[in-house]
């Protein structure tokens, strides 16, 4: 049985229809239909109902789709392990994280990784969405919320402190202690990463009318703050090395809790284990209390 055919059945279960599944995977509906026909012929079970309004799973198809997830997961793990064995060398370890974690935390710490593991190759992917570790979209992922899944292992990393930061040019000699945020220009994150705690803090404090910039890019927030554009709500570990001045917040700002996510089985592979340990060490060495 081809696991690729099972993946189509699972895709329909998740997307709700054949057309939606085909669109999500970037192929023609006719191609997807042929794959499902082949799966039905092999299993000798009717998996889909073809109706005027579209194709839907039968009760049997729904049950098979529920079983397909773990089967596909297992096949992916076997394929990955075999590829590592065939190569005779370490494959690149792929790490998915948000932009500021990739550029502000992981990239500067790479020399420490290579000092211990000279031949190790790593891929840093800047991604906002949670990737599928089972489908090998990444080997490790760092996210600001804990994922759910029996096959996943999640390790809580140290809290990332947030703060309000402005450039000396924006302050223009004014004392940070005397500023009223409602009368300033605020630069904050948009909803690219979901309902972030700091966005709720802005709304709860009544500061939303003062927001002049919303963006999903940490680099854009830093650049705008450095240029004197306003007061940016940023992780302290990113803002402080830039020489930005911290502005006291009128109430306690929330922090961000990052989670290091690994697949339970792939976590045991030596290259992934090495990168996992490096990430833990890198976060532990950050000056979170500053």
Short mmCIF file of C-alpha atoms in Angstrom, two decimals, residues 93-262:
data_model
loop_
_atom_site.label_atom_id
_atom_site.label_comp_id
_atom_site.label_asym_id
_atom_site.label_seq_id
_atom_site.Cartn_x
_atom_site.Cartn_y
_atom_site.Cartn_z
CA UNK A 93 19.00 19.37 10.96
CA UNK A 94 16.07 21.67 10.20
CA UNK A 95 14.83 24.05 12.90
CA UNK A 96 11.63 26.06 12.50
CA UNK A 97 11.15 29.17 14.65
CA UNK A 98 9.73 32.66 14.54
CA UNK A 99 11.75 35.39 12.89
CA UNK A 100 13.18 37.01 15.99
CA UNK A 101 14.20 33.63 17.48
CA UNK A 102 16.03 32.71 14.26
CA UNK A 103 17.81 36.03 13.71
CA UNK A 104 18.10 37.32 17.27
CA UNK A 105 18.82 34.18 19.28
CA UNK A 106 19.83 31.14 17.23
CA UNK A 107 21.93 32.64 14.42
CA UNK A 108 24.32 34.51 16.78
CA UNK A 109 24.82 31.29 18.78
CA UNK A 110 25.87 29.11 15.81
CA UNK A 111 29.62 29.32 16.55
CA UNK A 112 28.94 27.62 19.88
CA UNK A 113 27.20 24.76 18.08
CA UNK A 114 29.99 24.29 15.55
CA UNK A 115 32.66 24.45 18.25
CA UNK A 116 31.23 21.19 19.62
CA UNK A 117 30.01 19.62 16.36
CA UNK A 118 32.28 20.75 13.57
CA UNK A 119 30.68 18.74 10.74
CA UNK A 120 27.06 19.42 11.64
CA UNK A 121 24.89 21.25 9.11
CA UNK A 122 21.78 23.15 10.16
CA UNK A 123 18.81 24.78 8.41
CA UNK A 124 17.09 27.69 10.18
CA UNK A 125 13.57 28.30 8.87
CA UNK A 126 11.78 31.51 9.80
CA UNK A 127 8.14 30.43 10.02
CA UNK A 128 5.15 31.68 11.97
CA UNK A 129 2.96 28.60 11.53
CA UNK A 130 3.37 25.37 13.44
CA UNK A 131 4.97 22.89 11.09
CA UNK A 132 4.45 19.14 10.93
CA UNK A 133 7.42 17.38 12.47
CA UNK A 134 5.98 14.02 11.48
CA UNK A 135 5.96 15.06 7.80
CA UNK A 136 9.56 16.28 8.08
CA UNK A 137 8.71 19.95 7.52
CA UNK A 138 11.26 20.42 10.29
CA UNK A 139 13.20 18.29 12.77
CA UNK A 140 12.76 20.72 15.66
CA UNK A 141 10.45 23.68 16.20
CA UNK A 142 10.32 26.56 18.67
CA UNK A 143 6.89 28.04 19.27
CA UNK A 144 5.27 30.37 21.79
CA UNK A 145 2.51 27.91 22.68
CA UNK A 146 2.67 24.29 23.72
CA UNK A 147 1.53 21.90 20.98
CA UNK A 148 -0.66 18.86 21.44
CA UNK A 149 0.14 15.40 20.12
CA UNK A 150 1.13 12.07 21.58
CA UNK A 151 4.12 11.78 19.24
CA UNK A 152 5.56 15.17 20.24
CA UNK A 153 7.91 16.09 23.06
CA UNK A 154 7.78 19.70 24.27
CA UNK A 155 10.38 21.30 26.54
CA UNK A 156 9.63 24.59 28.22
CA UNK A 157 12.39 27.15 27.67
CA UNK A 158 13.12 30.19 29.88
CA UNK A 159 10.64 33.06 29.73
CA UNK A 160 11.36 35.82 27.22
CA UNK A 161 10.86 39.18 28.90
CA UNK A 162 9.11 41.90 26.91
CA UNK A 163 9.60 45.63 27.25
CA UNK A 164 8.91 49.01 25.69
CA UNK A 165 11.91 50.43 23.85
CA UNK A 166 12.72 53.70 22.06
CA UNK A 167 15.78 55.30 20.54
CA UNK A 168 17.49 58.33 22.10
CA UNK A 169 16.51 60.23 18.94
CA UNK A 170 12.82 59.57 19.56
CA UNK A 171 13.09 60.52 23.22
CA UNK A 172 14.83 63.78 22.30
CA UNK A 173 16.18 64.30 25.79
CA UNK A 174 12.91 63.43 27.51
CA UNK A 175 13.05 61.17 30.54
CA UNK A 176 11.60 57.71 29.84
CA UNK A 177 10.00 57.77 33.29
CA UNK A 178 7.78 60.73 32.48
CA UNK A 179 6.21 59.49 29.24
CA UNK A 180 2.49 58.85 28.85
CA UNK A 181 2.08 55.98 26.45
CA UNK A 182 -1.32 57.14 25.27
CA UNK A 183 0.31 60.29 23.90
CA UNK A 184 3.20 58.52 22.15
CA UNK A 185 3.54 56.47 18.94
CA UNK A 186 3.49 52.78 19.70
CA UNK A 187 4.93 50.09 17.45
CA UNK A 188 3.54 46.60 18.11
CA UNK A 189 3.11 43.13 16.64
CA UNK A 190 0.10 42.34 14.47
CA UNK A 191 -1.93 39.12 14.60
CA UNK A 192 0.46 37.09 12.39
CA UNK A 193 1.36 34.94 15.39
CA UNK A 194 -2.16 34.70 16.79
CA UNK A 195 -3.56 36.39 19.91
CA UNK A 196 -0.31 37.41 21.59
CA UNK A 197 -0.45 38.40 25.29
CA UNK A 198 1.21 41.75 24.61
CA UNK A 199 -1.50 42.71 22.15
CA UNK A 200 -4.08 42.01 24.82
CA UNK A 201 -2.02 44.19 27.17
CA UNK A 202 -2.15 47.08 24.69
CA UNK A 203 -5.92 46.81 24.34
CA UNK A 204 -6.55 46.36 28.07
CA UNK A 205 -4.47 49.45 28.88
CA UNK A 206 -6.39 51.60 26.43
CA UNK A 207 -3.29 52.22 24.31
CA UNK A 208 -4.73 50.98 20.99
CA UNK A 209 -5.41 54.56 19.69
CA UNK A 210 -1.69 55.32 20.11
CA UNK A 211 -0.58 52.38 17.92
CA UNK A 212 1.02 53.74 14.75
CA UNK A 213 2.49 50.49 13.41
CA UNK A 214 1.43 46.85 13.53
CA UNK A 215 3.67 44.27 11.86
CA UNK A 216 4.58 40.61 12.11
CA UNK A 217 8.26 41.43 11.56
CA UNK A 218 10.56 41.88 14.55
CA UNK A 219 13.17 43.38 12.25
CA UNK A 220 10.66 46.00 11.11
CA UNK A 221 9.82 46.92 14.72
CA UNK A 222 13.51 47.22 15.62
CA UNK A 223 14.32 49.24 12.49
CA UNK A 224 11.40 51.61 13.08
CA UNK A 225 12.39 52.10 16.72
CA UNK A 226 16.07 52.68 15.84
CA UNK A 227 15.04 55.29 13.26
CA UNK A 228 13.10 57.23 15.91
CA UNK A 229 9.68 56.10 14.73
CA UNK A 230 8.20 55.43 18.15
CA UNK A 231 8.17 53.15 21.17
CA UNK A 232 8.32 49.47 20.23
CA UNK A 233 7.04 46.56 22.27
CA UNK A 234 9.87 44.04 21.86
CA UNK A 235 11.61 41.10 23.51
CA UNK A 236 14.34 42.59 25.69
CA UNK A 237 16.92 40.14 24.36
CA UNK A 238 16.48 41.66 20.89
CA UNK A 239 16.11 45.34 21.84
CA UNK A 240 18.86 45.83 24.40
CA UNK A 241 21.84 44.93 22.17
CA UNK A 242 20.59 47.59 19.71
CA UNK A 243 21.14 50.41 22.19
CA UNK A 244 17.44 51.14 22.56
CA UNK A 245 16.31 52.73 25.80
CA UNK A 246 13.72 50.94 27.90
CA UNK A 247 10.60 52.90 28.75
CA UNK A 248 8.92 51.87 32.03
CA UNK A 249 5.55 50.22 31.48
CA UNK A 250 2.62 51.52 33.57
CA UNK A 251 1.59 47.94 34.38
CA UNK A 252 3.39 44.61 34.29
CA UNK A 253 4.00 43.41 30.75
CA UNK A 254 3.37 39.74 29.94
CA UNK A 255 6.25 37.55 28.88
CA UNK A 256 6.50 34.90 26.22
CA UNK A 257 7.09 31.26 27.05
CA UNK A 258 8.88 29.45 24.22
CA UNK A 259 8.57 25.68 23.76
CA UNK A 260 11.13 23.47 22.04
CA UNK A 261 9.25 20.77 20.16
CA UNK A 262 10.66 17.50 18.89
#
